[in-house]
Amino acid sequence: MYNIMTPGPTKVRENVRMARSLETTNPDLDESFYEDYRAVCKQISRLMHTKNETYLLSGEGILGLEAACASLTEQRDRVLIIDNGIFGKGFKEFVELYGGKPVVYTCDYHTPVNEKELETYLEKDHDFVYATLVHCDTPSGVLNDLSALCPLLKKYGILTVVDSVAGMFGEVVNVDQSQIDILCGGSQKVLSAPAGMTFVTVSDDAKKRMRYRTQPIASFYCNLQNFEGYYEKKWFPYTMPISDIYGVKVALENVEQDKNIIKRHQKIARATREAIKEAGLQLYLKDGYASTVTVFYVPDGMLDTEIIEYMKKNYNILIAGCFDALAGKVLRIGHMGENANQKDVADTLYALSKTLNALGYRLPCDMKESFKKHLNES
Ligand SMILES: *Cc1c(COP(=O)(O)O)cnc(C)c1O
């Protein structure tokens, strides 16, 4: 198996793997499971600093994004798609699928969404039911400022759907302060549980919106309203994947016990960027770097695939290329969750240095040494 230094899925710690192998009960009929489920949901709400209720859904991160759109969109609703990255733009399709009218607000992919510019735009047009926004857009690694953008949207009466799948737990998220209506997360990024679970925190405003819809939600699996009152009713819309939830529970405990988690992500990300720059490679972003992933251009005259393959074959380390508009253009090192540790990142940068040298790109420095030097500075 490769050492997976990708921006998710990440490595899974042994205690999480063991939790997934525990004996199970009937999660529909055994009332004790409703207690366990609710405790996990509450733990997520606590970590996200919110009084809002959390639901865990059985499906990978994309399910949460689609469920948020399915549950909020009515026919011909205008929805603002804030697009400064590939995942950001991707929300358009979900809105269309459920009959909404997406209005795409596209900005520079190399920097975070500018609050002032968005405000200028909203002054002229703010007739939107909700807006979608990505916290950390993983293909470019850009980090948007939820604490500035979401309250601004709310000021205009616009609900917010935020994809923090690749941000939460590695970046600060404060749902209540930022007034986020639906926050979406996934199990396989910073949380470092296997892929397969998504979670959403849902505000009272979002719940009201769902309750007072005039048309039914055009989905069963993506219908967040189906989860309302599950605890009182002792009823889930479908049988919950109990082993996945046991895994998520322990992964959350790992995160909660790791008091330094955000600082460590910042420190590792900063040192990684410095090493990349000192090696003469070019970062994709101008500013607004997330702490969970580092994205840099493939050096001129080289192929992303040859670099990735060489690292796999000779160093057993897997880094990621990209897709869509950035396919073939950039490489990505994920340093999130279990991967955000000095040894793995140093090994990755060592392997990358050796690989680039072997493929004919002369590095002015050893990226591993440079990484270590910058780690000690901060
Ligand atoms: C990983 C990720 C998701 C989940 O999507 P997959 O491509 O299926 O892993 C959603 N949003 C963001 C920003 C992500 O990084």
CSV table of C-alpha atoms and ligand atoms in Angstrom, one decimal:
chain,number,residue,atom,x,y,z
A,1,MET,CA,0.0,0.0,0.0
A,2,TYR,CA,1.1,3.5,-0.8
A,3,ASN,CA,1.6,6.2,1.8
A,4,ILE,CA,-1.4,8.3,0.7
A,5,MET,CA,-0.4,12.0,0.8
A,6,THR,CA,-3.4,13.1,-1.1
A,7,PRO,CA,-6.0,15.7,-0.2
A,8,GLY,CA,-8.3,13.0,1.0
A,9,PRO,CA,-9.0,10.2,1.6
A,10,THR,CA,-6.4,10.3,4.4
A,11,LYS,CA,-4.9,7.6,6.5
A,12,VAL,CA,-7.0,5.9,9.1
A,13,ARG,CA,-5.6,5.4,12.6
A,14,GLU,CA,-5.8,2.0,14.1
A,15,ASN,CA,-8.3,2.9,16.8
A,16,VAL,CA,-10.7,4.0,14.2
A,17,ARG,CA,-10.3,0.8,12.2
A,18,MET,CA,-10.8,-1.2,15.4
A,19,ALA,CA,-14.0,0.7,16.2
A,20,ARG,CA,-15.4,-0.3,12.9
A,21,SER,CA,-14.9,-4.0,13.7
A,22,LEU,CA,-16.9,-3.9,17.0
A,23,GLU,CA,-19.9,-6.0,17.4
A,24,THR,CA,-23.1,-4.3,16.2
A,25,THR,CA,-26.8,-4.1,17.1
A,26,ASN,CA,-29.9,-3.4,15.1
A,27,PRO,CA,-29.6,0.3,14.6
A,28,ASP,CA,-33.3,0.7,13.7
A,29,LEU,CA,-34.8,-1.2,16.6
A,30,ASP,CA,-32.2,-1.0,19.4
A,31,GLU,CA,-33.0,2.3,21.2
A,32,SER,CA,-29.4,2.5,22.5
A,33,PHE,CA,-28.3,3.2,19.0
A,34,TYR,CA,-30.3,6.4,18.9
A,35,GLU,CA,-28.4,7.5,21.9
A,36,ASP,CA,-25.1,6.7,20.3
A,37,TYR,CA,-26.1,8.4,17.0
A,38,ARG,CA,-27.3,11.5,18.7
A,39,ALA,CA,-24.1,11.7,20.9
A,40,VAL,CA,-21.9,11.6,17.7
A,41,CYS,CA,-24.1,14.3,16.1
A,42,LYS,CA,-23.8,16.5,19.2
A,43,GLN,CA,-20.0,16.0,19.3
A,44,ILE,CA,-19.8,17.4,15.7
A,45,SER,CA,-22.1,20.3,16.6
A,46,ARG,CA,-19.8,21.1,19.6
A,47,LEU,CA,-16.6,20.9,17.5
A,48,MET,CA,-18.2,23.2,14.9
A,49,HIS,CA,-19.3,25.6,17.7
A,50,THR,CA,-23.0,25.5,17.0
A,51,LYS,CA,-26.3,25.0,18.7
A,52,ASN,CA,-27.6,23.7,15.4
A,53,GLU,CA,-28.5,20.1,15.0
A,54,THR,CA,-26.2,17.8,13.1
A,55,TYR,CA,-27.3,14.8,11.0
A,56,LEU,CA,-25.0,12.0,9.8
A,57,LEU,CA,-26.0,10.7,6.4
A,58,SER,CA,-24.9,7.4,4.9
A,59,GLY,CA,-22.9,8.4,1.9
A,60,GLU,CA,-19.7,10.1,0.9
A,61,GLY,CA,-19.2,13.9,1.2
A,62,ILE,CA,-21.0,14.7,-2.1
A,63,LEU,CA,-24.2,13.4,-0.6
A,64,GLY,CA,-24.2,16.2,2.0
A,65,LEU,CA,-23.8,18.9,-0.8
A,66,GLU,CA,-26.6,17.4,-2.9
A,67,ALA,CA,-28.9,16.9,0.1
A,68,ALA,CA,-28.5,20.5,1.1
A,69,CYS,CA,-29.4,21.7,-2.4
A,70,ALA,CA,-32.2,19.1,-2.8
A,71,SER,CA,-33.7,20.2,0.5
A,72,LEU,CA,-33.6,23.9,0.0
A,73,THR,CA,-34.3,24.3,-3.7
A,74,GLU,CA,-37.8,24.8,-5.1
A,75,GLN,CA,-38.7,25.2,-8.8
A,76,ARG,CA,-37.2,28.4,-10.3
A,77,ASP,CA,-35.6,29.5,-7.0
A,78,ARG,CA,-32.7,31.8,-7.7
A,79,VAL,CA,-29.5,30.4,-6.1
A,80,LEU,CA,-26.2,32.2,-5.9
A,81,ILE,CA,-23.3,29.9,-6.8
A,82,ILE,CA,-20.1,31.5,-5.5
A,83,ASP,CA,-17.5,30.1,-7.8
A,84,ASN,CA,-13.8,30.5,-7.1
A,85,GLY,CA,-12.9,26.9,-7.6
A,86,ILE,CA,-13.9,23.6,-9.1
A,87,PHE,CA,-16.1,22.4,-6.2
A,88,GLY,CA,-17.6,25.9,-6.0
A,89,LYS,CA,-18.7,25.9,-9.6
A,90,GLY,CA,-19.9,22.3,-9.1
A,91,PHE,CA,-22.9,23.4,-7.0
A,92,LYS,CA,-24.5,24.7,-10.1
A,93,GLU,CA,-25.4,21.2,-11.3
A,94,PHE,CA,-27.1,20.3,-8.0
A,95,VAL,CA,-29.2,23.4,-8.1
A,96,GLU,CA,-30.2,22.7,-11.7
A,97,LEU,CA,-31.1,19.1,-11.0
A,98,TYR,CA,-33.6,20.2,-8.4
A,99,GLY,CA,-35.2,22.8,-10.6
A,100,GLY,CA,-33.5,26.0,-9.3
A,101,LYS,CA,-32.0,28.8,-11.3
A,102,PRO,CA,-28.3,29.0,-10.5
A,103,VAL,CA,-26.7,32.4,-10.9
A,104,VAL,CA,-22.9,31.9,-11.0
A,105,TYR,CA,-20.7,34.5,-9.4
A,106,THR,CA,-17.3,33.7,-10.7
A,107,CYS,CA,-14.1,35.2,-9.3
A,108,ASP,CA,-10.4,34.7,-9.6
A,109,TYR,CA,-9.4,31.1,-8.8
A,110,HIS,CA,-6.0,32.2,-7.5
A,111,THR,CA,-7.3,34.1,-4.4
A,112,PRO,CA,-10.2,33.9,-1.9
A,113,VAL,CA,-13.5,35.5,-2.6
A,114,ASN,CA,-13.2,39.2,-1.9
A,115,GLU,CA,-15.8,40.4,0.6
A,116,LYS,CA,-16.0,44.0,-0.7
A,117,GLU,CA,-16.5,42.9,-4.2
A,118,LEU,CA,-19.2,40.4,-3.2
A,119,GLU,CA,-20.9,43.2,-1.2
A,120,THR,CA,-20.9,45.5,-4.3
A,121,TYR,CA,-22.5,42.7,-6.3
A,122,LEU,CA,-25.1,42.0,-3.6
A,123,GLU,CA,-26.1,45.7,-3.4
A,124,LYS,CA,-27.3,45.4,-6.9
A,125,ASP,CA,-28.7,41.9,-6.8
A,126,HIS,CA,-29.6,39.9,-3.7
A,127,ASP,CA,-32.8,38.2,-4.7
A,128,PHE,CA,-31.5,34.7,-3.8
A,129,VAL,CA,-33.0,32.0,-1.7
A,130,TYR,CA,-29.6,30.7,-0.7
A,131,ALA,CA,-25.9,30.8,-1.7
A,132,THR,CA,-23.4,28.1,-2.0
A,133,LEU,CA,-19.8,28.6,-0.9
A,134,VAL,CA,-16.8,26.3,-0.5
A,135,HIS,CA,-14.6,26.7,2.5
A,136,CYS,CA,-11.4,25.0,1.2
A,137,ASP,CA,-11.7,24.3,-2.5
A,138,THR,CA,-9.3,21.4,-2.7
A,139,PRO,CA,-8.3,21.4,-6.4
A,140,SER,CA,-6.6,24.8,-5.9
A,141,GLY,CA,-6.3,24.8,-2.1
A,142,VAL,CA,-7.9,28.2,-1.7
A,143,LEU,CA,-9.5,29.0,1.7
A,144,ASN,CA,-12.5,31.3,1.8
A,145,ASP,CA,-13.2,33.4,4.8
A,146,LEU,CA,-16.5,32.0,6.1
A,147,SER,CA,-16.6,34.5,9.0
A,148,ALA,CA,-16.8,37.4,6.6
A,149,LEU,CA,-18.7,36.0,3.7
A,150,CYS,CA,-21.6,34.1,5.4
A,151,PRO,CA,-22.7,37.0,7.7
A,152,LEU,CA,-22.7,39.3,4.7
A,153,LEU,CA,-25.0,36.9,2.7
A,154,LYS,CA,-27.2,36.6,5.8
A,155,LYS,CA,-27.5,40.3,6.0
A,156,TYR,CA,-29.2,40.2,2.7
A,157,GLY,CA,-31.5,37.4,3.9
A,158,ILE,CA,-29.7,34.8,1.9
A,159,LEU,CA,-29.3,31.3,3.4
A,160,THR,CA,-25.8,29.8,3.2
A,161,VAL,CA,-24.8,26.3,2.2
A,162,VAL,CA,-21.1,25.7,3.0
A,163,ASP,CA,-18.9,22.9,1.8
A,164,SER,CA,-16.2,22.5,4.4
A,165,VAL,CA,-15.5,18.9,3.6
A,166,ALA,CA,-11.8,19.6,3.2
A,167,GLY,CA,-11.7,22.4,5.8
A,168,MET,CA,-13.4,21.4,9.0
A,169,PHE,CA,-11.3,20.2,11.9
A,170,GLY,CA,-8.1,21.4,10.1
A,171,GLU,CA,-9.4,25.0,9.9
A,172,VAL,CA,-11.4,27.1,12.3
A,173,VAL,CA,-15.1,26.8,11.7
A,174,ASN,CA,-17.5,28.6,13.9
A,175,VAL,CA,-21.0,27.9,12.6
A,176,ASP,CA,-22.9,30.1,15.0
A,177,GLN,CA,-20.6,33.2,14.7
A,178,SER,CA,-20.5,32.8,10.9
A,179,GLN,CA,-24.3,32.2,10.8
A,180,ILE,CA,-23.9,29.2,8.4
A,181,ASP,CA,-27.3,27.6,7.6
A,182,ILE,CA,-26.1,24.2,6.3
A,183,LEU,CA,-22.5,23.2,6.8
A,184,CYS,CA,-21.4,20.0,5.0
A,185,GLY,CA,-18.5,17.8,6.0
A,186,GLY,CA,-17.1,14.3,5.2
A,187,SER,CA,-15.4,11.5,7.0
A,188,GLN,CA,-12.4,11.0,4.7
A,189,LYS,CA,-10.6,14.3,5.0
A,190,VAL,CA,-9.2,15.9,8.1
A,191,LEU,CA,-11.3,13.6,10.3
A,192,SER,CA,-9.4,10.6,8.9
A,193,ALA,CA,-12.1,8.0,8.9
A,194,PRO,CA,-12.7,6.0,5.8
A,195,ALA,CA,-14.9,7.5,3.0
A,196,GLY,CA,-18.6,6.8,3.3
A,197,MET,CA,-20.1,9.3,5.7
A,198,THR,CA,-21.2,12.9,5.4
A,199,PHE,CA,-22.6,15.2,8.0
A,200,VAL,CA,-24.6,18.4,7.9
A,201,THR,CA,-25.3,21.0,10.6
A,202,VAL,CA,-28.7,22.5,9.9
A,203,SER,CA,-29.9,25.9,11.3
A,204,ASP,CA,-33.4,26.8,12.4
A,205,ASP,CA,-33.8,29.1,9.4
A,206,ALA,CA,-32.9,26.2,7.0
A,207,LYS,CA,-35.3,23.9,8.9
A,208,LYS,CA,-38.1,26.5,8.5
A,209,ARG,CA,-37.3,26.9,4.8
A,210,MET,CA,-37.8,23.1,4.4
A,211,ARG,CA,-40.9,23.0,6.5
A,212,TYR,CA,-42.7,25.7,4.6
A,213,ARG,CA,-41.8,24.6,1.1
A,214,THR,CA,-44.7,24.6,-1.3
A,215,GLN,CA,-43.4,21.7,-3.3
A,216,PRO,CA,-42.1,18.4,-1.9
A,217,ILE,CA,-38.4,17.7,-1.9
A,218,ALA,CA,-37.6,15.8,-5.1
A,219,SER,CA,-35.6,13.1,-3.4
A,220,PHE,CA,-35.8,10.6,-0.6
A,221,TYR,CA,-32.1,9.9,0.2
A,222,CYS,CA,-31.2,13.6,-0.1
A,223,ASN,CA,-34.2,14.8,1.9
A,224,LEU,CA,-32.9,16.3,5.1
A,225,GLN,CA,-36.3,16.8,6.5
A,226,ASN,CA,-36.7,13.0,6.8
A,227,PHE,CA,-34.2,13.3,9.7
A,228,GLU,CA,-36.2,15.8,11.7
A,229,GLY,CA,-37.3,14.4,15.0
A,230,TYR,CA,-35.6,11.0,14.4
A,231,TYR,CA,-34.7,10.9,18.1
A,232,GLU,CA,-38.2,11.5,19.5
A,233,LYS,CA,-39.8,9.2,16.9
A,234,LYS,CA,-37.0,6.6,17.2
A,235,TRP,CA,-37.1,6.3,13.4
A,236,PHE,CA,-34.5,6.8,10.7
A,237,PRO,CA,-35.4,7.1,7.0
A,238,TYR,CA,-33.1,4.2,6.3
A,239,THR,CA,-31.0,1.8,8.3
A,240,MET,CA,-27.9,3.6,9.5
A,241,PRO,CA,-24.4,2.2,8.7
A,242,ILE,CA,-23.6,1.5,12.3
A,243,SER,CA,-20.0,0.4,11.9
A,244,ASP,CA,-19.2,3.6,9.9
A,245,ILE,CA,-20.7,5.6,12.7
A,246,TYR,CA,-18.6,3.8,15.3
A,247,GLY,CA,-15.5,4.7,13.3
A,248,VAL,CA,-16.6,8.3,13.0
A,249,LYS,CA,-17.1,8.5,16.8
A,250,VAL,CA,-13.6,7.4,17.6
A,251,ALA,CA,-12.2,9.6,14.8
A,252,LEU,CA,-14.0,12.6,16.4
A,253,GLU,CA,-12.5,11.7,19.8
A,254,ASN,CA,-9.1,11.7,18.2
A,255,VAL,CA,-9.7,15.2,16.9
A,256,GLU,CA,-11.2,16.4,20.1
A,257,GLN,CA,-8.2,15.2,22.1
A,258,ASP,CA,-5.7,16.8,19.7
A,259,LYS,CA,-5.7,20.3,21.2
A,260,ASN,CA,-3.1,21.5,18.8
A,261,ILE,CA,-4.7,20.3,15.6
A,262,ILE,CA,-5.3,23.6,13.8
A,263,LYS,CA,-1.9,25.1,14.8
A,264,ARG,CA,-0.2,21.9,13.5
A,265,HIS,CA,-1.9,22.1,10.2
A,266,GLN,CA,-0.9,25.7,9.8
A,267,LYS,CA,2.7,25.1,10.7
A,268,ILE,CA,3.1,22.1,8.4
A,269,ALA,CA,1.3,23.9,5.5
A,270,ARG,CA,3.4,27.0,5.9
A,271,ALA,CA,6.7,25.0,5.9
A,272,THR,CA,5.5,23.0,2.9
A,273,ARG,CA,4.9,26.1,0.9
A,274,GLU,CA,8.3,27.6,1.8
A,275,ALA,CA,10.0,24.4,0.7
A,276,ILE,CA,8.1,24.4,-2.6
A,277,LYS,CA,9.1,28.0,-3.2
A,278,GLU,CA,12.7,27.5,-2.3
A,279,ALA,CA,12.9,24.7,-4.7
A,280,GLY,CA,11.9,27.1,-7.5
A,281,LEU,CA,8.5,25.6,-8.0
A,282,GLN,CA,5.4,27.8,-8.3
A,283,LEU,CA,2.4,27.7,-6.0
A,284,TYR,CA,-0.9,27.9,-7.7
A,285,LEU,CA,-2.4,30.5,-5.4
A,286,LYS,CA,-1.5,34.1,-4.9
A,287,ASP,CA,-2.8,34.1,-1.4
A,288,GLY,CA,-5.5,32.5,0.8
A,289,TYR,CA,-3.7,29.2,1.3
A,290,ALA,CA,-5.6,26.5,3.2
A,291,SER,CA,-3.7,24.5,5.8
A,292,THR,CA,-4.9,21.1,4.5
A,293,VAL,CA,-3.4,20.9,1.0
A,294,THR,CA,-0.6,22.5,-1.0
A,295,VAL,CA,-1.1,23.0,-4.7
A,296,PHE,CA,1.8,23.8,-7.1
A,297,TYR,CA,2.3,23.9,-10.9
A,298,VAL,CA,3.8,21.0,-12.7
A,299,PRO,CA,7.3,22.2,-13.8
A,300,ASP,CA,7.5,23.2,-17.5
A,301,GLY,CA,8.2,20.4,-19.8
A,302,MET,CA,7.2,17.7,-17.3
A,303,LEU,CA,4.1,15.6,-17.0
A,304,ASP,CA,2.1,15.3,-13.8
A,305,THR,CA,1.7,11.6,-14.4
A,306,GLU,CA,5.4,10.9,-14.8
A,307,ILE,CA,6.1,12.6,-11.4
A,308,ILE,CA,3.3,10.8,-9.7
A,309,GLU,CA,4.2,7.4,-11.1
A,310,TYR,CA,7.9,7.8,-10.3
A,311,MET,CA,7.1,8.7,-6.7
A,312,LYS,CA,4.7,5.7,-6.4
A,313,LYS,CA,7.2,3.2,-7.9
A,314,ASN,CA,10.4,4.4,-6.2
A,315,TYR,CA,9.2,5.8,-2.9
A,316,ASN,CA,5.8,4.2,-2.4
A,317,ILE,CA,4.2,7.7,-1.9
A,318,LEU,CA,1.1,8.8,-3.6
A,319,ILE,CA,0.4,12.5,-4.2
A,320,ALA,CA,-2.4,13.8,-6.4
A,321,GLY,CA,-2.7,15.5,-9.7
A,322,CYS,CA,-5.9,17.3,-10.4
A,323,PHE,CA,-9.1,17.2,-12.6
A,324,ASP,CA,-11.4,19.4,-14.6
A,325,ALA,CA,-9.9,22.8,-15.5
A,326,LEU,CA,-6.7,22.0,-13.6
A,327,ALA,CA,-6.1,18.5,-15.0
A,328,GLY,CA,-2.4,18.1,-15.8
A,329,LYS,CA,-1.5,21.5,-14.6
A,330,VAL,CA,-0.9,21.1,-10.9
A,331,LEU,CA,0.2,18.6,-8.3
A,332,ARG,CA,-1.3,18.4,-4.8
A,333,ILE,CA,0.2,17.3,-1.5
A,334,GLY,CA,-2.4,16.6,1.1
A,335,HIS,CA,-1.4,17.3,4.7
A,336,MET,CA,-4.6,16.9,6.5
A,337,GLY,CA,-5.7,14.9,9.5
A,338,GLU,CA,-3.5,11.9,10.1
A,339,ASN,CA,-1.3,13.0,7.2
A,340,ALA,CA,-0.5,16.4,8.9
A,341,ASN,CA,2.6,15.2,10.6
A,342,GLN,CA,6.2,16.2,10.1
A,343,LYS,CA,7.6,12.8,9.2
A,344,ASP,CA,5.1,12.0,6.4
A,345,VAL,CA,5.4,15.5,4.9
A,346,ALA,CA,9.2,15.4,5.1
A,347,ASP,CA,9.3,12.0,3.5
A,348,THR,CA,7.0,13.3,0.7
A,349,LEU,CA,9.2,16.3,0.0
A,350,TYR,CA,12.3,14.2,0.0
A,351,ALA,CA,10.7,11.8,-2.5
A,352,LEU,CA,9.5,14.7,-4.6
A,353,SER,CA,13.0,16.3,-4.6
A,354,LYS,CA,14.6,13.0,-5.7
A,355,THR,CA,11.9,12.4,-8.3
A,356,LEU,CA,12.3,15.8,-9.9
A,357,ASN,CA,16.1,15.5,-10.0
A,358,ALA,CA,15.8,12.1,-11.6
A,359,LEU,CA,13.4,13.4,-14.2
A,360,GLY,CA,15.8,16.2,-15.1
A,361,TYR,CA,14.6,19.2,-13.1
A,362,ARG,CA,17.5,20.6,-11.1
A,363,LEU,CA,16.5,21.7,-7.7
A,364,PRO,CA,18.4,24.5,-6.0
A,365,CYS,CA,17.8,22.9,-2.5
A,366,ASP,CA,16.7,19.8,-0.8
A,367,MET,CA,13.0,20.4,0.0
A,368,LYS,CA,13.1,18.1,3.0
A,369,GLU,CA,15.8,20.2,4.6
A,370,SER,CA,14.0,23.4,3.7
A,371,PHE,CA,10.8,22.1,5.2
A,372,LYS,CA,12.5,21.2,8.5
A,373,LYS,CA,14.2,24.6,8.7
A,374,HIS,CA,10.9,26.5,8.2
A,375,LEU,CA,9.1,24.2,10.7
A,376,ASN,CA,11.5,25.3,13.4
A,377,GLU,CA,11.0,29.0,12.6
A,378,SER,CA,7.4,29.1,13.3
B,1,LIG,C1,-13.3,15.7,-1.0
B,1,LIG,C2,-14.2,16.8,-1.2
B,1,LIG,C3,-15.6,16.6,-1.4
B,1,LIG,C4,-16.1,15.2,-1.5
B,1,LIG,O1,-16.0,14.8,-2.8
B,1,LIG,P1,-15.2,13.6,-3.5
B,1,LIG,O2,-14.6,14.2,-4.7
B,1,LIG,O3,-16.2,12.6,-3.8
B,1,LIG,O4,-14.1,13.2,-2.5
B,1,LIG,C5,-16.4,17.7,-1.5
B,1,LIG,N1,-15.9,19.0,-1.4
B,1,LIG,C6,-14.6,19.2,-1.3
B,1,LIG,C7,-14.2,20.6,-1.2
B,1,LIG,C8,-13.7,18.2,-1.2
B,1,LIG,O5,-12.4,18.4,-1.0
